[in-house]
Coordinates of C-alpha atoms in Angstrom, one line a residue:
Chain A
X24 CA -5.7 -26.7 -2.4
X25 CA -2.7 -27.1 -0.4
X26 CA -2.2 -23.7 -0.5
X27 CA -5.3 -23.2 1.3
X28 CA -4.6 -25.5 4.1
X29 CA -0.8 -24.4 4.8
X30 CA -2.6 -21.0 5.4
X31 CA -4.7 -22.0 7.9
X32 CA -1.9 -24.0 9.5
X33 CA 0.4 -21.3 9.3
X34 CA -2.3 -18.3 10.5
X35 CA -2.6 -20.9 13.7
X36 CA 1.2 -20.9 14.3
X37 CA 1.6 -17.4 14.1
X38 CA -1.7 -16.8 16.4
X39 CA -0.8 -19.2 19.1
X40 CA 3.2 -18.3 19.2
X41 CA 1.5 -14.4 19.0
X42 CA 4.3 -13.5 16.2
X43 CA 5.4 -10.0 17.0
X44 CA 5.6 -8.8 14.2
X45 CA 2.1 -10.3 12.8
X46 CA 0.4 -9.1 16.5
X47 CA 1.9 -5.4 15.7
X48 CA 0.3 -5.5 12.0
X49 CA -3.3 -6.5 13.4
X50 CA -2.9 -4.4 16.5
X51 CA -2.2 -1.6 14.1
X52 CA -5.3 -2.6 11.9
X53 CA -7.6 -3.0 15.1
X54 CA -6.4 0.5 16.4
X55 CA -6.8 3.1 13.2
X56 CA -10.4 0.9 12.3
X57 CA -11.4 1.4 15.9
X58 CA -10.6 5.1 15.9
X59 CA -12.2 5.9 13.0
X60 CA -15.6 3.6 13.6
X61 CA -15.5 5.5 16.9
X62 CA -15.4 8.9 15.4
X63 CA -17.5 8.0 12.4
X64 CA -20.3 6.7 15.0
X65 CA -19.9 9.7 17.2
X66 CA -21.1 12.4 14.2
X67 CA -23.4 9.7 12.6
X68 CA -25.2 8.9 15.3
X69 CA -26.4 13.1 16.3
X70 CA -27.0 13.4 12.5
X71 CA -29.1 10.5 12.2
X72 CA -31.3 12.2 14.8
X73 CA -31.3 15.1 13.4
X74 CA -31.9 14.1 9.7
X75 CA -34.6 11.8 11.4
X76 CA -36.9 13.6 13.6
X77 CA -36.7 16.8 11.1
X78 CA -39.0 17.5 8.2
X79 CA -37.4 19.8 5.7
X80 CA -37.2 20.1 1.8
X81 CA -35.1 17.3 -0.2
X82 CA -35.0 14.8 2.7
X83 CA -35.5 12.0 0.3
X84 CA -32.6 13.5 -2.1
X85 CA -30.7 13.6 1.0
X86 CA -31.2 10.1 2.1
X87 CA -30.8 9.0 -1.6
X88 CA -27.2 10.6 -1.8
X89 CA -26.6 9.2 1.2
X90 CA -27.5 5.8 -0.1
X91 CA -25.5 6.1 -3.3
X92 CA -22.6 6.8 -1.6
X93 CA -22.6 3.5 0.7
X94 CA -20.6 3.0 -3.0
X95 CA -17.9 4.8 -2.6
X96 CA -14.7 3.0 -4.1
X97 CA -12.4 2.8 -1.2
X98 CA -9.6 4.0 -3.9
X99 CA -11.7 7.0 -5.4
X100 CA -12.0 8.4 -1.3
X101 CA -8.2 7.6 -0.9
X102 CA -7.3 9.7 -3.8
X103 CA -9.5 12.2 -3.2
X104 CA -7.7 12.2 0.8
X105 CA -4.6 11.9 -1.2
X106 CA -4.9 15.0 -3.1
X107 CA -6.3 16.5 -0.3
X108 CA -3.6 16.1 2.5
X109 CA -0.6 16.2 -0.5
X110 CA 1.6 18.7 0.4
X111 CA 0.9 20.1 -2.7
X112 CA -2.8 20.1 -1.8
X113 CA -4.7 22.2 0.2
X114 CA -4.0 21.5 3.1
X115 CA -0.7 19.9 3.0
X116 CA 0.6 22.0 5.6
X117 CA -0.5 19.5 8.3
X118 CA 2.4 17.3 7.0
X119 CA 0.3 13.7 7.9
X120 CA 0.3 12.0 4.5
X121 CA 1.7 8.8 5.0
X122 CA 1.1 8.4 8.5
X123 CA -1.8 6.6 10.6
X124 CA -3.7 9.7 11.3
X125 CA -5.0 10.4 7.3
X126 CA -5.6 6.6 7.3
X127 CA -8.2 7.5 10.1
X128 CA -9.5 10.5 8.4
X129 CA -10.0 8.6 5.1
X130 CA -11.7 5.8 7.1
X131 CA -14.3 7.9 8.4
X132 CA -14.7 9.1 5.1
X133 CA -15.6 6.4 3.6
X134 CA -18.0 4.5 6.5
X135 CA -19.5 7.8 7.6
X136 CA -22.2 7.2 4.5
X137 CA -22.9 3.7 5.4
X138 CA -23.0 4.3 9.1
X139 CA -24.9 7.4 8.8
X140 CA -27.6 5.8 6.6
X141 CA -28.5 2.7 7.9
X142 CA -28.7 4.5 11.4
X143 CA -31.7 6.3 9.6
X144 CA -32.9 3.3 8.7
X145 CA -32.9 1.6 11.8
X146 CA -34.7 5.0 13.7
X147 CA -37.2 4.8 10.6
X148 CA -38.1 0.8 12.0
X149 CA -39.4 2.2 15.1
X150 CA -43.0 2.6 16.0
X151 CA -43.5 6.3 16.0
X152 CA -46.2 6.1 18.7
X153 CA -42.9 5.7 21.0
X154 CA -41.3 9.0 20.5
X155 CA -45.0 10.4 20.9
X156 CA -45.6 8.8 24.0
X157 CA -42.3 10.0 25.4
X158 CA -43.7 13.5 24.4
X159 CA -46.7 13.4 25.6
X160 CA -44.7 12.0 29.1
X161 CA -43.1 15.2 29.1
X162 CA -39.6 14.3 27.3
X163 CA -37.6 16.8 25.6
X164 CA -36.5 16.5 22.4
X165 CA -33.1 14.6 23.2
X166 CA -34.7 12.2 25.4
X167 CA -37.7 10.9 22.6
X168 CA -34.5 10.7 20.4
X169 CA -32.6 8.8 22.9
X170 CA -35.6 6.3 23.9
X171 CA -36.1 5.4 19.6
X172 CA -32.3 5.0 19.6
X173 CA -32.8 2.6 22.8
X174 CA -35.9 1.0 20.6
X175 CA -33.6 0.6 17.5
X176 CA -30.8 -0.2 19.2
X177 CA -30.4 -3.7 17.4
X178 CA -30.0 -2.4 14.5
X179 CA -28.1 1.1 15.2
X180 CA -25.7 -2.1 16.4
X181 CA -25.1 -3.7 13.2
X182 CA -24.8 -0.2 11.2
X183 CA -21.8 0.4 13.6
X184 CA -20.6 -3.2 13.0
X185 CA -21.1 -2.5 9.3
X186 CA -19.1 0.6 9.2
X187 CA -16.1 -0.9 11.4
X188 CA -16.6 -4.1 8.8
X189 CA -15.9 -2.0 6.3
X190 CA -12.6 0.0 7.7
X191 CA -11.0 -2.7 8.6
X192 CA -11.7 -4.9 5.2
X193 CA -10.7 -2.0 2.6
X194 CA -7.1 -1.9 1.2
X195 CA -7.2 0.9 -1.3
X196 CA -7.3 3.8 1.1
X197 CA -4.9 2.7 3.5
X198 CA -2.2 1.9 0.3
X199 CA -2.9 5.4 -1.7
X200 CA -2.4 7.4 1.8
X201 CA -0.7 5.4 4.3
X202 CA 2.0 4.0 1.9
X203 CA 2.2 0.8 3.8
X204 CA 5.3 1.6 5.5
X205 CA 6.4 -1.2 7.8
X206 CA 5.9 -0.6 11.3
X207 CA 4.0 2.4 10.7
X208 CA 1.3 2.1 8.5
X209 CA 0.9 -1.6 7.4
X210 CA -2.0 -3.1 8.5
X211 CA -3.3 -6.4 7.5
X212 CA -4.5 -5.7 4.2
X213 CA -2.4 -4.2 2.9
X214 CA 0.5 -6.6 4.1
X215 CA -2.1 -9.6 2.3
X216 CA -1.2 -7.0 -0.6
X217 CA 1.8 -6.9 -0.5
X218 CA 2.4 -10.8 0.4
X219 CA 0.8 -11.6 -2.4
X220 CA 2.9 -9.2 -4.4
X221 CA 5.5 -11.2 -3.0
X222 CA 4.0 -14.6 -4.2
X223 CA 4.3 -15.4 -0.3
X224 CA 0.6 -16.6 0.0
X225 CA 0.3 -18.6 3.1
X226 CA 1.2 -15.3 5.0
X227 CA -1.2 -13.7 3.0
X228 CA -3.7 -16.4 3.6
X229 CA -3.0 -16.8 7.3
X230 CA -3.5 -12.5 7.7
X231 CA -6.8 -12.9 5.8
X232 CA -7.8 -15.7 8.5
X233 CA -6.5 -13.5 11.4
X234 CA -8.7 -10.5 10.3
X235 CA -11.8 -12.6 9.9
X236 CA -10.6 -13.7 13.9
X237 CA -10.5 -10.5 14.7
X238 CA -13.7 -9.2 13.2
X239 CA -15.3 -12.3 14.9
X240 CA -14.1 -11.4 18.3
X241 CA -15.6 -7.8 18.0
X242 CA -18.9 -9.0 16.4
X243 CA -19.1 -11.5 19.9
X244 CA -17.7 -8.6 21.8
X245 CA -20.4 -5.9 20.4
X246 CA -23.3 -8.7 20.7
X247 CA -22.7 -9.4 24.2
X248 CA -22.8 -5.7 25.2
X249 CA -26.1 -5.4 23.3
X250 CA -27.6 -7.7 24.7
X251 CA -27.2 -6.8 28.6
Chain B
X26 CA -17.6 -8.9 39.0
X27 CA -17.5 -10.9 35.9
X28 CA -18.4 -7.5 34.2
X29 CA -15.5 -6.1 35.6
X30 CA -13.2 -8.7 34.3
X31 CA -14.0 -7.8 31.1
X32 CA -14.0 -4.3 31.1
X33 CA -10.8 -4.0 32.5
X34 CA -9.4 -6.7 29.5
X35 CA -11.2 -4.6 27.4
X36 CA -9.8 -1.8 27.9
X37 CA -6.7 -2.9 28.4
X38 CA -6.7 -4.6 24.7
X39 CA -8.1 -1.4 23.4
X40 CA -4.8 1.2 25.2
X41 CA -2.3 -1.7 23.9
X42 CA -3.8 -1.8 20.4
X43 CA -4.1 2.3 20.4
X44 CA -0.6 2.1 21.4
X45 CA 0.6 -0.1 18.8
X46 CA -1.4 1.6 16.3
X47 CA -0.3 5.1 16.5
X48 CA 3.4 4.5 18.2
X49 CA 6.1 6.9 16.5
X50 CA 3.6 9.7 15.3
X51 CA 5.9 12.3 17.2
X52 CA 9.2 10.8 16.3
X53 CA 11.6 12.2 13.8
X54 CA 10.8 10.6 10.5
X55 CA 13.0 10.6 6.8
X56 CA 10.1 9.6 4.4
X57 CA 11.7 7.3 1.4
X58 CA 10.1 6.8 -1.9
X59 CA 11.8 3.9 -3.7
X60 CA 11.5 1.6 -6.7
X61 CA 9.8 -1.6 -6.4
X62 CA 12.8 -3.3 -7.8
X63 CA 14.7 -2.3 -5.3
X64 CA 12.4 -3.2 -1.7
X65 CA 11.3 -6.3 -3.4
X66 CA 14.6 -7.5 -3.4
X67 CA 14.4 -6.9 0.8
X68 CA 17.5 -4.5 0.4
X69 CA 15.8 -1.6 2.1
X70 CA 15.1 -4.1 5.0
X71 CA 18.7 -4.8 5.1
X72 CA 20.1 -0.7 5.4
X73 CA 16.8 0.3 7.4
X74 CA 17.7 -0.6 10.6
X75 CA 21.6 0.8 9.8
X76 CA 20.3 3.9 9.3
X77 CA 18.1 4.0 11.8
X78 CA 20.6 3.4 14.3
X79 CA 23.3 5.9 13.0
X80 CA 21.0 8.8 12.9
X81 CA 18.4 7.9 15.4
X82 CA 15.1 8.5 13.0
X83 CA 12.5 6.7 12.1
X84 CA 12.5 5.6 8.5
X85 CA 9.2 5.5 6.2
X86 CA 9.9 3.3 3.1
X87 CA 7.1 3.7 0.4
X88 CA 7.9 1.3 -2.7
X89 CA 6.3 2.5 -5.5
X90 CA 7.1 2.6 -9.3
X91 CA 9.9 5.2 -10.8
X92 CA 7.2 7.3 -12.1
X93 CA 5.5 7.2 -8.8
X94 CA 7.9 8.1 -6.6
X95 CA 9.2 11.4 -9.0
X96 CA 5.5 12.9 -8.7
X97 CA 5.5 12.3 -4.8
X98 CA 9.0 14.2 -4.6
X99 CA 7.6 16.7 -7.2
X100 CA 4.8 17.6 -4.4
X101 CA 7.1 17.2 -1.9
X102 CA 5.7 14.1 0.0
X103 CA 8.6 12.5 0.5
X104 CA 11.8 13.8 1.4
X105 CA 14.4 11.5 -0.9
X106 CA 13.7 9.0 -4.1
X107 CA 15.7 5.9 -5.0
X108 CA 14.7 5.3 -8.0
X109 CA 16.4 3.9 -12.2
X110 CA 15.5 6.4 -15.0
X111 CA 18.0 8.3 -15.6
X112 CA 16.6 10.3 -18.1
X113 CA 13.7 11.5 -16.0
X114 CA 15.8 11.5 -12.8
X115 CA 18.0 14.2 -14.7
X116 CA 14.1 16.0 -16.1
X117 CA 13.5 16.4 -12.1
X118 CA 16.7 17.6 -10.9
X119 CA 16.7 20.0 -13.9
X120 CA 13.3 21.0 -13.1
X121 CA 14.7 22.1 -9.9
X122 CA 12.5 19.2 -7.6
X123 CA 15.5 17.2 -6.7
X124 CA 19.2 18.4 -5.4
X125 CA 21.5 15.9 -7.2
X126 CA 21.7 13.0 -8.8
X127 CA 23.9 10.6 -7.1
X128 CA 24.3 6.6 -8.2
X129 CA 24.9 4.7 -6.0
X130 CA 24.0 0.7 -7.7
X131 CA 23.5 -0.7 -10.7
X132 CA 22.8 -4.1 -12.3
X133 CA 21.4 -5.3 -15.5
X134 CA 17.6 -6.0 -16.8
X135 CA 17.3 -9.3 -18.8
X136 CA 14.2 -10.8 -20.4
X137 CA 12.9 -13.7 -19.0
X138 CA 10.6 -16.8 -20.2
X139 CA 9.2 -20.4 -20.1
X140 CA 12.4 -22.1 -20.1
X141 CA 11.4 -23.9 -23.7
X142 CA 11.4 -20.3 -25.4
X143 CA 8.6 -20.5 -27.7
X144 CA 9.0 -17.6 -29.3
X145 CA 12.8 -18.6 -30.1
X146 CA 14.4 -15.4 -29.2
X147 CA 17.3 -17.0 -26.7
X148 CA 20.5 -15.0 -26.6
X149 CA 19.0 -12.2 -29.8
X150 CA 19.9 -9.2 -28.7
X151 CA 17.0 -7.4 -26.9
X152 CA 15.5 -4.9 -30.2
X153 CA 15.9 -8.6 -32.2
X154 CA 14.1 -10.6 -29.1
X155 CA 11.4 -7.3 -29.0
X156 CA 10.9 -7.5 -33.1
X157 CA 10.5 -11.6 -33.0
X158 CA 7.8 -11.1 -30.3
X159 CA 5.9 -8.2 -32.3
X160 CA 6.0 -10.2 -35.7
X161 CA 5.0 -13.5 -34.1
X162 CA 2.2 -12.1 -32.3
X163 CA 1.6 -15.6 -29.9
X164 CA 3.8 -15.9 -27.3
X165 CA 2.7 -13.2 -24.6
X166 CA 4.5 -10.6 -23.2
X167 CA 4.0 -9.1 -19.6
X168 CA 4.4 -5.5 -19.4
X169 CA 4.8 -3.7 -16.0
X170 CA 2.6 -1.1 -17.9
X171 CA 2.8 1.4 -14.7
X172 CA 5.2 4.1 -15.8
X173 CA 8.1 2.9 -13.7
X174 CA 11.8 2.5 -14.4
X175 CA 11.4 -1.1 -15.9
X176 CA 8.7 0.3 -17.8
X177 CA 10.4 2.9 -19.0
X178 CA 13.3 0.8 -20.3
X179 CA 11.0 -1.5 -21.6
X180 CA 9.8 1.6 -24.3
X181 CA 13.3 2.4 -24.8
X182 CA 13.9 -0.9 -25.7
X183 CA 11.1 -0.6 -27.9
X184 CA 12.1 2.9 -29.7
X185 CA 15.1 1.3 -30.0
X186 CA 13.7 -1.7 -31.8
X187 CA 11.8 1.2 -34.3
X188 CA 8.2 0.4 -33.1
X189 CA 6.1 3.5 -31.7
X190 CA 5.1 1.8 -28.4
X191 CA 1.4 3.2 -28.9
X192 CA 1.4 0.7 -31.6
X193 CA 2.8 -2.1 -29.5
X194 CA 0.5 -1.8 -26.4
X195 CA -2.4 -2.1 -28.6
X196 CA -0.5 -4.5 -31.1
X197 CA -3.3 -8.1 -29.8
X198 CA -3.5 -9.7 -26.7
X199 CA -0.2 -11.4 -26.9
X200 CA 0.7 -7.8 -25.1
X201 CA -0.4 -7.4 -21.6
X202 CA -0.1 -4.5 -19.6
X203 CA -0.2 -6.1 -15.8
X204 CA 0.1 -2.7 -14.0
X205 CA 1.2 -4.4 -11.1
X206 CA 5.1 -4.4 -9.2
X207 CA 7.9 -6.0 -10.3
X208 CA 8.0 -9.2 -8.0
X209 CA 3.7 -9.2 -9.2
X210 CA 4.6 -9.2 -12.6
X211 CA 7.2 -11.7 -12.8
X212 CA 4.9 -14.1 -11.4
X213 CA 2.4 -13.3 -13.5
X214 CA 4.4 -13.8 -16.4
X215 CA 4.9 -17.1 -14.6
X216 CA 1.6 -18.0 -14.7
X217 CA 1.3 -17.1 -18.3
X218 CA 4.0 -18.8 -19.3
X219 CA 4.8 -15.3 -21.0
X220 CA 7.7 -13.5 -21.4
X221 CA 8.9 -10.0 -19.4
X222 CA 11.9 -7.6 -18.7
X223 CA 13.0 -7.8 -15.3
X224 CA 16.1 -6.2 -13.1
X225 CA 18.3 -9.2 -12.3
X226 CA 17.8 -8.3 -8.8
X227 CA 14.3 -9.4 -8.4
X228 CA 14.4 -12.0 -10.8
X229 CA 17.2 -13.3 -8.5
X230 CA 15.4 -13.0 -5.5
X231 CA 11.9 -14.7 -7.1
X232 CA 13.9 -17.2 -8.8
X233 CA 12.3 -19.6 -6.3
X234 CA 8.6 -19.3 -7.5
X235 CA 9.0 -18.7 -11.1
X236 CA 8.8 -20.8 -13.5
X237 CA 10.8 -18.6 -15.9
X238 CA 14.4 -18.7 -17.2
X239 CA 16.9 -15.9 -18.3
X240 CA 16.1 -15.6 -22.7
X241 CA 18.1 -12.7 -23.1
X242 CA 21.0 -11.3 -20.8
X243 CA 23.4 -9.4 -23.3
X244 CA 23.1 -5.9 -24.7
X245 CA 24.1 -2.3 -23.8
X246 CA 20.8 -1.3 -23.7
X247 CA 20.1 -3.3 -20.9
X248 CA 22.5 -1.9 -18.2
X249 CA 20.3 -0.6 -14.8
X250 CA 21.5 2.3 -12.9
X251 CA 19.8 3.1 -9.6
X252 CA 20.2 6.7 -7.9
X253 CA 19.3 8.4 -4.8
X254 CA 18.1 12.3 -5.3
X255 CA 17.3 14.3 -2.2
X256 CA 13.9 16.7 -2.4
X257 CA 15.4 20.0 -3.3
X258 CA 14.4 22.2 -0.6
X259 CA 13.6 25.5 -2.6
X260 CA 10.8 23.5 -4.2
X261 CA 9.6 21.6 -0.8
X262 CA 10.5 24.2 2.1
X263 CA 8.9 21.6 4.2
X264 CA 11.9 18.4 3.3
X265 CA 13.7 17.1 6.0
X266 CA 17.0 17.9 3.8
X267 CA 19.3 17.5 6.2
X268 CA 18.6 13.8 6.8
X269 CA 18.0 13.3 3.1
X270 CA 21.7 14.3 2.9
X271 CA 22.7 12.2 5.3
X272 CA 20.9 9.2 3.7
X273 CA 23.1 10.0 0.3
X274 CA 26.0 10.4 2.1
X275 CA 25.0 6.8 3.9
X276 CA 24.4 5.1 0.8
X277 CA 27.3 6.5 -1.4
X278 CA 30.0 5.5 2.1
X279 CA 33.0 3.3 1.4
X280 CA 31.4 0.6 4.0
X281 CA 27.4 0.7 2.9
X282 CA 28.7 0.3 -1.1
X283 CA 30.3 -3.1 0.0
X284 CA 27.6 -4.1 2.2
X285 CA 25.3 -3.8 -1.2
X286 CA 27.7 -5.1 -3.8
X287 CA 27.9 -8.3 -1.1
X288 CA 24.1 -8.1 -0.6
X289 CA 22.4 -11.8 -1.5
X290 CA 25.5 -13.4 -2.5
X291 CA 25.4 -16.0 -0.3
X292 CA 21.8 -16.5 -1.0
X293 CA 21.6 -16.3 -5.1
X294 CA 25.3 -17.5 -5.3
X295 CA 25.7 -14.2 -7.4
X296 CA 25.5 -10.2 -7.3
X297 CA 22.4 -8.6 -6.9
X298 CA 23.3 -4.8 -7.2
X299 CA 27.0 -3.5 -8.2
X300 CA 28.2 -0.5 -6.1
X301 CA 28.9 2.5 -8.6
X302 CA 29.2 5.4 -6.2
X303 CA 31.0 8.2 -8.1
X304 CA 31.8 6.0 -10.8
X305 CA 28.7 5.8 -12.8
X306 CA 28.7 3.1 -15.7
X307 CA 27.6 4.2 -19.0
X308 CA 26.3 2.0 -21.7

């Protein structure tokens, strides 16, 4: 139990005396999980629409697939990314294994389901007389879309949140392709990992209360937005 | 204007963070694949910033297990590997993935235990200490079980013994494959209150948060050699060879070999690694 509480004491001292090193590793975390939520969100978001608003043979397989793969083991996708961006893979050539950029690139991999999904969801929530009365108003096709997004926009909200939740929580991707190089690719999970490795577990401890601080300031952050 | 506030912190938080995040994707960068024995001990933190200084470039440490490491050089992610097998570090540079083998440290693996040995194998050699713990069948061994050098010397040490290690690793539950680093293992061992085979290195530097004594320390079986072997550039056109070089020739110099034969002595009150550049020690 005393392990517990010399965490928490210790994830306080290094927030209040913002430890450089600790501030880096978060920053780092905040930075590749916002990219790829960002990027994820921006093709989500269209093909949500699109999936949506459009009738067309094996929509429910589709949606179905999509579902399954909100499952995705985080270390399945990072080998698969591994492989992928090897240099003895396909497209090797690039030369980013190991860097911050794949990490990004696996990360949308893996929340793109989930993001994509429950964005289908949330449009399905919504009163279809809406989009018909935007229609019959004379809107085009983007702006019915854009006034059901506005309706579900509550719950578009916590997809994005779930998809970011999800980057910035998972550990197995960011190991198999980033290689948790210090400075470079270490976020916090993978230094709790490697902490812990370490037998060091109040740093471990005080990085897992620092993430759950973080993920509460962009939860407050998001909410407020929403809300104006 | 209270909206503005915000944005512009917002923002701002958002360009430092991006910053932070993605600093030193342009720089120059010599990508390192090394045992786990040898970062946990920190002694990659030590020469990093060396390096880094002498050549100007950024360098990526990966720790991963012997076995690892080879397949990343073998499909040329990395551009060196530190790494203790010699028998598979020659199988790579024969198989024309890695320049030269060069040693440049070595210490000794010992096994370790509860300090009131229940298995009763203190000071056996290591095959005797390995048979005692097959026939008894109660007191539990750790194994790395992740195909790196440890591992590796652990199934020597085995073959050795005359066991078939397929045999062993499904022998009963006293066996346990942990599949986790060296520092991991060693305290899970500790938490067993099992025994496992550990470099002297990172039982040295753990020492603090085991509770687990040396049980066996003598036997030429036991002697841990650590090489560096750049990428061979006809199999990776793509290595950064010419700083690989540089990083053997860095860790093989007169002043960097006493810098890691003094490494942790003030600390452990003994040697962690023993230089052996261009004197190799055979057992």
């Amino acid at each position: 139990m005393t392990e517990l509480w010399d965490g928490l004491v210790t994830a306080l001292k290094l927030i209040i005396s913002f430890d450089p090193e600790v501030m880096a590793i978060a920053g780092r975390s905040l930075a590749i999980s916002a990219t790829s939520s960002t990027l994820a969100a921006l093709i989500c978001l269209p093909l949500a629409t699109v999936i949506h608003f459009n009738k067309f043979r094996g929509k429910r397989t589709l949606i179905n697939i999509i579902q399954t793969m909100f499952s995705l083991p985080t270390v399945a996708v990072g080998l698969f990314v591994f492989v992928l961006f090897s240099s003895a893979g396909p497209i090797g050539g690039l030369d980013i294994l190991f860097t911050p950029i794949v990490m990004v690139i696996g990360q949308v991999i893996l929340i793109s389901p989930i993001m994509l999904g429950l964005t289908i969801s949330a449009l399905s929530g919504v009163d279809k007389s809406i989009a018909d009365t935007a229609v019959s108003l004379g809107a085009s096709r983007f702006q019915m879309a854009a006034v059901t997004i506005r309706e579900a926009r509550f719950a578009v909200l916590a997809a994005l949140i779930m998809g970011f939740g999800r980057a910035i929580s998972e550990v197995g991707l960011s190991l198999m392709v980033g290689g948790n190089i210090q400075g470079f690719t270490r976020t916090i999970t993978t230094a709790i990992s490697l902490e812990t490795s370490k037998g060091d577990l109040e740093l471990a401890l005080a990085l897992g209360i620092i993430l759950i601080v973080i993920a509460l300031i962009i939860n407050i952050v998001l909410n407020r937005i929403q809300q104006r | 204007m209270q909206r503005k506030v915000t944005t512009v912190i917002l923002s701002t938080l958002v360009i430092a963070s991006l910053l932070i995040g993605f600093a030193g994707c342009g720089q120059p960068r010599l990508k390192v694949a090394t045992t786990t024995s040898l970062y946990d001990t920190g002694l990659w933190d030590y020469l990093e910033p060396m390096f880094e200084e002498e050549y100007g470039v950024e360098l990526d440490i990966i720790h991963a297990g012997t076995g690892i490491a080879l397949e990343y050089g073998m499909r040329g992610d990395i551009d060196i590997i530190a790494v203790h097998s010699k028998s598979r570090e020659e199988q790579f540079v024969a198989d024309g993935y890695g320049v030269e083998r060069a040693p440049f440290a070595y210490n000794y693996f010992l096994i370790v235990g509860p300090p009131d040995d229940p298995a009763g194998i203190k000071d056996m050699s290591p095959e005797d200490a390995f048979q005692t713990l097959y026939q008894s069948a109660s007191a539990r061994f750790i194994s790395r079980g992740d195909d790196s050098g440890t591992h590796g010397k652990e199934k020597a040490i085995w073959a050795s013994a005359g066991y078939d290690y397929e045999e062993v690793r499904t022998a009963g539950r006293w066996y346990v494959e942990g599949g986790k680093g060296m520092g991991a293992t060693l305290l899970m061992a500790s938490e067993m209150g099992g025994y496992t085979l550990t470099d002297m290195g990172t039982f040295l530097s753990y020492q603090s948060e085991l509770a687990l004594v040396p049980i066996v320390q003598e036997g030429a079986i036991l002697l841990n050699v650590y090489s560096v072997i750049a990428v061979n550039p006809e199999s990776d056109p793509n290595t950064n060879i010419e700083m690989a070089n540089n990083m053997v020739a860095f860790l093989t110099s007169p002043e960097i070999q006493e810098l890691i034969g003094n490494y942790g002595v003030d600390e452990y009150g003994m040697q962690l690694f023993a230089p052996c550049a261009g004197a190799e020690p055979m057992s």
